[in-house]
CSV table of C-alpha atoms in Angstrom, one decimal:
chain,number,residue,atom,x,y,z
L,919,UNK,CA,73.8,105.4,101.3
L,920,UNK,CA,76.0,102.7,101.3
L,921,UNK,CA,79.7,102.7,101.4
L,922,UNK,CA,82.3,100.4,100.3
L,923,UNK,CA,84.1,98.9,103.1
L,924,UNK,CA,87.4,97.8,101.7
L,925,UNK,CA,89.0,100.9,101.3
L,926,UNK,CA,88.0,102.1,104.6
L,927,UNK,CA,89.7,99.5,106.0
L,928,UNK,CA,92.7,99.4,104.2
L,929,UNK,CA,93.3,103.5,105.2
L,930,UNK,CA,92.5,102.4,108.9
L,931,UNK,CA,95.2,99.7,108.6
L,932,UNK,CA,97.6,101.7,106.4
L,933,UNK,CA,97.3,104.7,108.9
L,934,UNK,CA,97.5,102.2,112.5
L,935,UNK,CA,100.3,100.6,111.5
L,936,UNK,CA,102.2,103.7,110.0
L,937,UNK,CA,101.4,105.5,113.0
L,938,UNK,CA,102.5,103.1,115.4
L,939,UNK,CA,105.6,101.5,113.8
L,940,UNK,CA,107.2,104.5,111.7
L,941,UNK,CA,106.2,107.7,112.7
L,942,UNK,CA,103.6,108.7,109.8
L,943,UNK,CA,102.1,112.3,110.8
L,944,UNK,CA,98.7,113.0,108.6
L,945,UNK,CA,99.5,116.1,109.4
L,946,UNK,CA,102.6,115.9,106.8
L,947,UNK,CA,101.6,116.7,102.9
L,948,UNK,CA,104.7,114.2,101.8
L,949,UNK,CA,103.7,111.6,104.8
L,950,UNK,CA,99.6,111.8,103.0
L,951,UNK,CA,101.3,111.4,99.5
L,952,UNK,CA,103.1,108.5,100.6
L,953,UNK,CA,100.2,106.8,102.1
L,954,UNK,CA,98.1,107.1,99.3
L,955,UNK,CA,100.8,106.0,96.9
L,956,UNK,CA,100.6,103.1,98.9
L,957,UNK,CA,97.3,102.2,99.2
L,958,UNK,CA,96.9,102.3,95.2
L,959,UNK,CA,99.6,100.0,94.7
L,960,UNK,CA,98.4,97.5,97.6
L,961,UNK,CA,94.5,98.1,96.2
L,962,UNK,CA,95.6,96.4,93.1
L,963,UNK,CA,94.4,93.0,92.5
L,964,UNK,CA,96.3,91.5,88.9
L,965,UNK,CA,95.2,88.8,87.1
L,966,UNK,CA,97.0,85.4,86.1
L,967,UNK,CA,97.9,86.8,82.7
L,968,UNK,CA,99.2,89.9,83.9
L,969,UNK,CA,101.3,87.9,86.6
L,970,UNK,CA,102.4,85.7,84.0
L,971,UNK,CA,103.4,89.2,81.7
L,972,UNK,CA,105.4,90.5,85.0
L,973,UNK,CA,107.0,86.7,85.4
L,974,UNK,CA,107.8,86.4,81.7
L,975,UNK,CA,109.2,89.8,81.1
L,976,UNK,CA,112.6,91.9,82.0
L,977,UNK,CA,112.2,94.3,84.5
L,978,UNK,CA,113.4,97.2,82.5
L,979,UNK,CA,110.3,96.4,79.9
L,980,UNK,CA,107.9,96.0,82.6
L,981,UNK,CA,108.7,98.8,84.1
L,982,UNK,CA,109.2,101.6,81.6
L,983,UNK,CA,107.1,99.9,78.8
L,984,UNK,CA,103.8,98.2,80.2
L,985,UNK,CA,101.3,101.0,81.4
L,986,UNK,CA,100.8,99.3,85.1
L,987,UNK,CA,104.3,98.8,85.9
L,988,UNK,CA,105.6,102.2,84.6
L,989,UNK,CA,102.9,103.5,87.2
L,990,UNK,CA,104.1,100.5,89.8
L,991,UNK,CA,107.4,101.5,89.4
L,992,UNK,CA,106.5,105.0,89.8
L,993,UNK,CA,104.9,104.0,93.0
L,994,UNK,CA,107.6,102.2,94.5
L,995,UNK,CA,109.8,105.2,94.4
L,996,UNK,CA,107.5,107.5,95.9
L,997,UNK,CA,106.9,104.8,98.5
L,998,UNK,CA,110.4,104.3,99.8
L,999,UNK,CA,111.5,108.1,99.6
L,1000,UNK,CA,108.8,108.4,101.8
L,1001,UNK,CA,110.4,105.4,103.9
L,1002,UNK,CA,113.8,106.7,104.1
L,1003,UNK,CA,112.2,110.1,104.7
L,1004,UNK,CA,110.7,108.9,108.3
L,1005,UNK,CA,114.2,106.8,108.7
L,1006,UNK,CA,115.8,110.5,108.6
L,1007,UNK,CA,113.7,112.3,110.5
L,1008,UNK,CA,113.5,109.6,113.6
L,1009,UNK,CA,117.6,109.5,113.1
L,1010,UNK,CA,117.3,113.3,114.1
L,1011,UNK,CA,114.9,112.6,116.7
L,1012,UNK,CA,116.8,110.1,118.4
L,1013,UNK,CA,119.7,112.2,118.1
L,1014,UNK,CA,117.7,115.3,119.5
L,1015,UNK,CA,116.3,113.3,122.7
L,1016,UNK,CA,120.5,112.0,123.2
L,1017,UNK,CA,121.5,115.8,123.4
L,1018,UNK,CA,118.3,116.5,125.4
L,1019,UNK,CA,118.8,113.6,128.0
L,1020,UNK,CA,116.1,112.4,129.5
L,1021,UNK,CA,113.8,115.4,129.6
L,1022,UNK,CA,112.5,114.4,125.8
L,1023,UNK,CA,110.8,111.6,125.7
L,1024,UNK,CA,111.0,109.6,122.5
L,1025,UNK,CA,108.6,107.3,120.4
L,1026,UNK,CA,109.4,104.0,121.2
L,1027,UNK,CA,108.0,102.5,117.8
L,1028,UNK,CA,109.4,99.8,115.9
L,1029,UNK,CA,111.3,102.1,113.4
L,1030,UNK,CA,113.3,103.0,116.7
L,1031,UNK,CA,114.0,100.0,117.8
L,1032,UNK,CA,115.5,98.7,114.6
L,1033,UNK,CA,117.3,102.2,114.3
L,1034,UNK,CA,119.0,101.9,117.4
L,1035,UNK,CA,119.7,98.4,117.0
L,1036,UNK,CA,121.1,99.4,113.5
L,1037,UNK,CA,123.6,102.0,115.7
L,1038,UNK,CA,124.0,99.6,118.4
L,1039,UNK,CA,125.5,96.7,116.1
L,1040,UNK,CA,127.8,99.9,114.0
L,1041,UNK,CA,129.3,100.9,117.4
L,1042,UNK,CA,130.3,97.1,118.7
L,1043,UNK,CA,131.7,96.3,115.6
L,1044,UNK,CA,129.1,93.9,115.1
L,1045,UNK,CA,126.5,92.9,112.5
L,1046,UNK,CA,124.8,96.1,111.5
L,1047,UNK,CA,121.7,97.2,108.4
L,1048,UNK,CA,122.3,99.9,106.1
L,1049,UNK,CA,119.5,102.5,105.5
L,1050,UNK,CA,118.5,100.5,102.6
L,1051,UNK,CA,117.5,97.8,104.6
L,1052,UNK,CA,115.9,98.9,106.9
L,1053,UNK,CA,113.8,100.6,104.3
L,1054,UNK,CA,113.2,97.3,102.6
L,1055,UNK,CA,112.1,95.7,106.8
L,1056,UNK,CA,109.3,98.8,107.1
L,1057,UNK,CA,107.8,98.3,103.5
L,1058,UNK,CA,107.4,94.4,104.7
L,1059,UNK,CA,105.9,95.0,108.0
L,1060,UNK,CA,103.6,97.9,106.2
L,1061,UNK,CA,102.7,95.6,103.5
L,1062,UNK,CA,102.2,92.7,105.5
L,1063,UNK,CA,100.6,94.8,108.4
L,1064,UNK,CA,98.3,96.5,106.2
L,1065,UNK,CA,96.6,94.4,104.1
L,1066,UNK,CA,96.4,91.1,106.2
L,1067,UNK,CA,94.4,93.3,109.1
L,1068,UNK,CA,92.3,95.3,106.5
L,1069,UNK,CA,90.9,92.4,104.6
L,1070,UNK,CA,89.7,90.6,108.0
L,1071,UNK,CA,88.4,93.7,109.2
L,1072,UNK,CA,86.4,93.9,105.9
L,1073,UNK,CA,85.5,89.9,106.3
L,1074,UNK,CA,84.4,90.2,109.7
L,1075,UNK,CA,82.0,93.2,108.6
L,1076,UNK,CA,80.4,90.4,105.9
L,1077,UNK,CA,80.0,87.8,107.9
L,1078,UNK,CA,78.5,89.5,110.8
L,1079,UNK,CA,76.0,91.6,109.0
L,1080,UNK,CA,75.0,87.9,107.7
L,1081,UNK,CA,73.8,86.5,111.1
L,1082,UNK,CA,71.1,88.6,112.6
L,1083,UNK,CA,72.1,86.4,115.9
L,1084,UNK,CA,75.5,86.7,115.9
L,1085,UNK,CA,75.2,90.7,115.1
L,1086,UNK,CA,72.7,90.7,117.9
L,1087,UNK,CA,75.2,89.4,120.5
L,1088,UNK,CA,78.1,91.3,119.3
L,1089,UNK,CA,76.2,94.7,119.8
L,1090,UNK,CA,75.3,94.0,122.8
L,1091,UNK,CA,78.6,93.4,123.7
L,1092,UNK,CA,80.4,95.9,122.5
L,1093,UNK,CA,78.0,98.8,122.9
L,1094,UNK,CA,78.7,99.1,126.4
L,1095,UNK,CA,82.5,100.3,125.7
L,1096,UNK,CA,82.1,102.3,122.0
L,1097,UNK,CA,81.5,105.7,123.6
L,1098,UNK,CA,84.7,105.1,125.6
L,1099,UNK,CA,86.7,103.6,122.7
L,1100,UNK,CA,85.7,106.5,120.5
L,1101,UNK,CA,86.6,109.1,122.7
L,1102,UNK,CA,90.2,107.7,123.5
L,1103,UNK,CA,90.6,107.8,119.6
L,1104,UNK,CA,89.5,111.3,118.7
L,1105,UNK,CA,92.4,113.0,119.1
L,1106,UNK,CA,94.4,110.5,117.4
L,1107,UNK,CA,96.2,108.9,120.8
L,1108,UNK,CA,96.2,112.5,122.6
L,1109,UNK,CA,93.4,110.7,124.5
L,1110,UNK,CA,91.4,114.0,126.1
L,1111,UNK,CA,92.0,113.4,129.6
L,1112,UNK,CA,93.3,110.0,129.5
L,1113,UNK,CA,96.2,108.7,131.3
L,1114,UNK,CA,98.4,105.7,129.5
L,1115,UNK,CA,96.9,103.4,132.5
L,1116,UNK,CA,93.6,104.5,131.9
L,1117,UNK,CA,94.0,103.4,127.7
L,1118,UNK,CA,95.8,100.6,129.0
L,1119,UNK,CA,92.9,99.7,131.0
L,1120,UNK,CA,90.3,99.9,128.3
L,1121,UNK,CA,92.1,98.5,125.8
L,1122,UNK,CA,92.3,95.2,128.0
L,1123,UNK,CA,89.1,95.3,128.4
L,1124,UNK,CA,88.0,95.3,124.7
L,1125,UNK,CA,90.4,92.5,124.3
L,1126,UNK,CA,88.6,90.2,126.8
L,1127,UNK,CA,85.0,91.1,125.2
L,1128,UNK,CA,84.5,86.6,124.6
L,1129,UNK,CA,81.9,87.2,121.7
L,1130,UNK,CA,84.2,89.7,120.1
L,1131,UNK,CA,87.1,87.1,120.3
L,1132,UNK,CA,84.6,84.8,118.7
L,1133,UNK,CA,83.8,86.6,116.2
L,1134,UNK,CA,87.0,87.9,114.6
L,1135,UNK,CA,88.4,83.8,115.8
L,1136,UNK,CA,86.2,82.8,113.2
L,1137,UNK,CA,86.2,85.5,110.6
L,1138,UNK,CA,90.3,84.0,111.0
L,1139,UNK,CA,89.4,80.6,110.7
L,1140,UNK,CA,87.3,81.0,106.9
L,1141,UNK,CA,89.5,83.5,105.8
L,1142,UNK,CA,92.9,83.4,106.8
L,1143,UNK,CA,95.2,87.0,105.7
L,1144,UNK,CA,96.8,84.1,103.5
L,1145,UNK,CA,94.9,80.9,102.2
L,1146,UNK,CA,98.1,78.9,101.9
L,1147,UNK,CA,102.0,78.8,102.7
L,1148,UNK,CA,104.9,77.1,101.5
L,1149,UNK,CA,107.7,75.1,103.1
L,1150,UNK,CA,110.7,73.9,102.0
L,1151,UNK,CA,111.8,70.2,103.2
L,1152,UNK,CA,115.3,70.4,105.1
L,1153,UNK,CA,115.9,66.8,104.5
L,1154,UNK,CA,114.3,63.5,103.5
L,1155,UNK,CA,111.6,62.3,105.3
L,1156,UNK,CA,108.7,59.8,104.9
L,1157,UNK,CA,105.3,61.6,106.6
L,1158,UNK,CA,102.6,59.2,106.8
L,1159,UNK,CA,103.7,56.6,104.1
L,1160,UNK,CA,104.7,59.1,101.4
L,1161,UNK,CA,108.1,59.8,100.7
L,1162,UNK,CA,108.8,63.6,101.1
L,1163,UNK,CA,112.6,64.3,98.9
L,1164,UNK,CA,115.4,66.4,100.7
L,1165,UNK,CA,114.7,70.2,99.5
L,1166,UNK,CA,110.9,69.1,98.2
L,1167,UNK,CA,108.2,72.2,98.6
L,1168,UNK,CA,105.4,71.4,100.7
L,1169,UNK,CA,101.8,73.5,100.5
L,1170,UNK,CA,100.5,74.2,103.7
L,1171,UNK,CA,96.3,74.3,102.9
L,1172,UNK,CA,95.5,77.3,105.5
L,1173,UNK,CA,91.9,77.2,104.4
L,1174,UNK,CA,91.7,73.7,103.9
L,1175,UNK,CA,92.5,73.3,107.0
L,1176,UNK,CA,90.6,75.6,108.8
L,1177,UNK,CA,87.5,74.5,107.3
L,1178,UNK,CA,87.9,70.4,107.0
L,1179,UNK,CA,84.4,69.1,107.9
L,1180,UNK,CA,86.2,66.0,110.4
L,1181,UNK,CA,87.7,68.5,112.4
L,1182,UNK,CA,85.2,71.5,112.8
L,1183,UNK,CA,82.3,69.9,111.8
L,1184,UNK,CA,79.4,69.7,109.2
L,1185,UNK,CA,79.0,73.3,109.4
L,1186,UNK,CA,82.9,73.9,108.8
L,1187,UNK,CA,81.9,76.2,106.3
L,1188,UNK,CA,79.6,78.6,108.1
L,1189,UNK,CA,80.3,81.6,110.4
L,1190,UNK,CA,79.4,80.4,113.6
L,1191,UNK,CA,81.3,82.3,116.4
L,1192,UNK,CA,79.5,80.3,119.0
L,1193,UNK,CA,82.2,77.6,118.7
L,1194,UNK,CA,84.7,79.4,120.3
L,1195,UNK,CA,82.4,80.1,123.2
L,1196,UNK,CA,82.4,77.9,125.7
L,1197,UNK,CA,80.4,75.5,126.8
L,1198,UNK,CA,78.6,75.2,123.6
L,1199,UNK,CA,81.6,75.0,121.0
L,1200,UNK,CA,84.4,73.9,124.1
L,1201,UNK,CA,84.7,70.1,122.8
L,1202,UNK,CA,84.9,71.4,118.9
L,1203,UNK,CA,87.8,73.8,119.5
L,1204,UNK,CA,89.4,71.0,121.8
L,1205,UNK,CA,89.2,68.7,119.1
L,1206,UNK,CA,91.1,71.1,116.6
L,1207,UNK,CA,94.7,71.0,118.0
L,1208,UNK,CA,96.2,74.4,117.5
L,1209,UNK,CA,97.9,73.1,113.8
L,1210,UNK,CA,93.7,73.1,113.0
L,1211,UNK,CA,94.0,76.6,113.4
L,1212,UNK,CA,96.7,78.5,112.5
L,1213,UNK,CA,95.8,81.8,110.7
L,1214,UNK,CA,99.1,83.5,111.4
L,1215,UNK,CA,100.7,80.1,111.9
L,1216,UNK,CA,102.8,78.8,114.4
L,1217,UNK,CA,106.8,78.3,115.0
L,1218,UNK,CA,109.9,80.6,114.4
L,1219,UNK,CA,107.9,81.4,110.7
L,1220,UNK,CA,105.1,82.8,112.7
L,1221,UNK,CA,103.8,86.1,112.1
L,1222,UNK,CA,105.8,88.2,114.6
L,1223,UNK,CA,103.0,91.4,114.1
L,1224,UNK,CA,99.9,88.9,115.2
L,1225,UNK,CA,98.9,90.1,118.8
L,1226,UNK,CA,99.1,93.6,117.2
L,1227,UNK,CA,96.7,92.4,114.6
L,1228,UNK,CA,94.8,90.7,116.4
L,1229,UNK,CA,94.1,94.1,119.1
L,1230,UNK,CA,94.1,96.2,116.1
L,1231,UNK,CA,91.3,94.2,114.3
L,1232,UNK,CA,89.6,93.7,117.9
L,1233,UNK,CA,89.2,97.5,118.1
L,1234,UNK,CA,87.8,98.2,114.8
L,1235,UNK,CA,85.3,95.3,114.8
L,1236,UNK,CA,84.2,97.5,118.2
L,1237,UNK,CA,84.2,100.4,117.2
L,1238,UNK,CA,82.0,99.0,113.8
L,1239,UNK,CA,79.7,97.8,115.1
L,1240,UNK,CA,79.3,99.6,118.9
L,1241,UNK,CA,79.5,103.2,117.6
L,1242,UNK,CA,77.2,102.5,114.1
L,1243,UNK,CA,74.3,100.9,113.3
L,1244,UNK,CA,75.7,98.3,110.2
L,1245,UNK,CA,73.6,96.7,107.9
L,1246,UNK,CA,73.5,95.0,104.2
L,1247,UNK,CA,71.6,97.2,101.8
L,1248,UNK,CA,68.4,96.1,99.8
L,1249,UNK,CA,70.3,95.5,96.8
L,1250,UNK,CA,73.3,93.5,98.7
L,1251,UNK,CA,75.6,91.7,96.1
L,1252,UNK,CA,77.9,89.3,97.7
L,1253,UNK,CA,81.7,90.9,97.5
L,1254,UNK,CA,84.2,89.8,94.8
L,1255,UNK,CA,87.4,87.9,96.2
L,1256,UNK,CA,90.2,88.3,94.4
L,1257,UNK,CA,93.9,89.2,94.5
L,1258,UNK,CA,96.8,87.4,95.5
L,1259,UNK,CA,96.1,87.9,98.9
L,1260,UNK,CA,92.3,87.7,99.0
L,1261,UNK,CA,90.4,90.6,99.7
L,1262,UNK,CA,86.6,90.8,99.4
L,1263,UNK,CA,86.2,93.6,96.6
L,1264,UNK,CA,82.9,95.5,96.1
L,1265,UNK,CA,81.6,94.7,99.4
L,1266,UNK,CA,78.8,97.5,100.1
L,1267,UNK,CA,77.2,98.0,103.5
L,1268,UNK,CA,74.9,100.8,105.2
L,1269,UNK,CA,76.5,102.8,108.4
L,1270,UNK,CA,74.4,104.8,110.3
L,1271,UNK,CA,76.0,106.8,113.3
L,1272,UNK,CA,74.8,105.9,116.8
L,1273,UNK,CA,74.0,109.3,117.9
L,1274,UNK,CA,74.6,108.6,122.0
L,1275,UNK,CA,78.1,107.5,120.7
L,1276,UNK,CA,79.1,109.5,117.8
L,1277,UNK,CA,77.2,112.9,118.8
L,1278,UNK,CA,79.9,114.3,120.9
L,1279,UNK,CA,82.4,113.4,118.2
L,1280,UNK,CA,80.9,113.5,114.9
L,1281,UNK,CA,82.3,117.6,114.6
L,1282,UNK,CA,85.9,117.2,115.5
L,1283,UNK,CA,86.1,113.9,113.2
């Protein structure tokens, strides 16, 4: 029957990124709570009057009085408890490895880092982060690492199960690594028999698939993780003829500008992977300077997680479409967008397990 890919996604996303930057175990009961805690609030989409109702009202009345934000706020406890929870045990682990020398080896995540640059800064007498903000960094890079990833993930299943060419090609492509991919996951990154050069290895190898760069490239390019972005005007300048005021806000038209007909085209607005491939799209792509395309955009305000989205989106696109057979149901109803960050809602799609891939896995998943 078919299944709802959003959600699927969006526990994929939450559990990648709590894995690999703050030590989430799915083995923990308090670790599963938090995640789900956080999914719910994240799955949320509100609508303009409700935002207007949070805008318009004190925090203590939104918060103890409306229904959602009682529950919200409810949520936002549970999630950073479970935050400074994982702060507190990796404290004791990198305390545990000190003592132990270097006969324990130590997850080198980005909760450690920011940890031991945390003690580093306390011990100099330099600039240092309490534990409260450091919890308020991880639920930023979980927010912003979970949803972003998740929603493309969920786009690039759309679009592709809409071109019977393009799905062709993809298959094809990725097929010929899924058994290999799926095995190295199965155990969760114990990787039966595989040695870190080994995943190394494969994992290059997935990343320089050219039709699967295409393919999540232009899932990207019509639907950036976020359709627009703000910046804030330093001092007074005159762009083009049009006088821009010291301090003015300027709107940065992500989706605009990824899909403006001069610059990609009359068929701007269609998935079409095979203008990233060369030589057929080479002189499209050269036309569109890289400020054309910029869905984690450029400069010091960059995204500083987008390689690790990009890989991360890379291998579940793979694994999508190499280890299953994917495709729109009879009664297929184009997905709802909505949310502040938009995220294609309802979006329905058949999976049927590719026996040569999944066989030898199906019972331990």
């Amino acid at each position: 029957r078919p299944v709802e890919v959003g959600p699927i996604a969006g526990v994929l996303a939450m559990r990648v990124v709590g894995i690999a930057g703050f030590g989430y175990r799915e083995s923990d009961a308090e670790d599963r709570e938090f995640l789900r805690e956080y999914r719910a609030q994240l799955e949320f989409a509100p609508s303009q009057l409700f935002m207007l109702l949070k805008l318009s009202t004190p925090a203590w009345f939104y918060g103890n009085l409306v229904p959602v934000g009682a529950t919200q706020a409810r949520q936002c406890r549970v999630i950073r408890a479970g935050l400074r929870r994982m702060i507190r045990r990796r404290k004791a682990e990198i305390a545990d490895a000190a003592v132990a020398g270097g006969s324990a080896r130590l997850r080198e995540d980005l909760l450690t880092v920011m940890l031991r640059g945390a003690a580093k800064g306390a011990g100099s007498g330099g600039e240092t982060i309490s534990e409260e903000e450091i919890v308020d960094q991880a639920q930023t890079f979980m927010t912003a690492g979970q949803i972003t990833t998740a929603s493309a993930i969920a786009y690039a299943a759309w679009q592709v199960t809409g071109n019977a060419g393009a799905q062709a090609r993809l298959e094809a492509e990725v097929r010929p690594l899924a058994g290999e991919i799926v095995r190295a996951e199965a155990e969760e990154g114990a990787l039966v028999g595989m040695h870190d050069e080994e995943l190394t290895a494969l994992m290059l190898r997935v990343d320089a698939l050219p039709y699967l760069d295409a393919a999540v490239k232009e899932t990207l390019r019509l639907f950036p993780p976020a359709p627009n972005s703000v910046r804030i005007a330093l001092e007074e300048d005159t762009l083009d003829g049009v006088h821009i005021p010291q301090f003015a806000n300027a709107l940065v038209p992500l989706h605009m500008i990824q899909t403006d007909p001069e610059t990609w085209g009359a068929d701007a607005a269609e998935f079409n992977p095979d203008r990233w491939v060369a030589p057929h799209g080479s002189a499209v792509v050269s036309k569109a300077c890289s400020m054309a395309y910029m869905p984690f955009l450029h400069g010091p305000r960059g995204c500083i997680g987008s390689r690790f989205a990009l890989f991360e989106i890379k291998l579940a696109v793979a694994v999508m479409f190499g280890a299953f057979d994917v495709e729109r149901p009879e009664d297929f109803k184009e997905p709802k967008i909505k949310g502040i960050l938009p995220f294609p809602y309802e979006l329905f799609l058949r999976f049927e397990p590719r026996p040569e891939v999944m066989g030898t896995t199906m019972e331990s998943a």
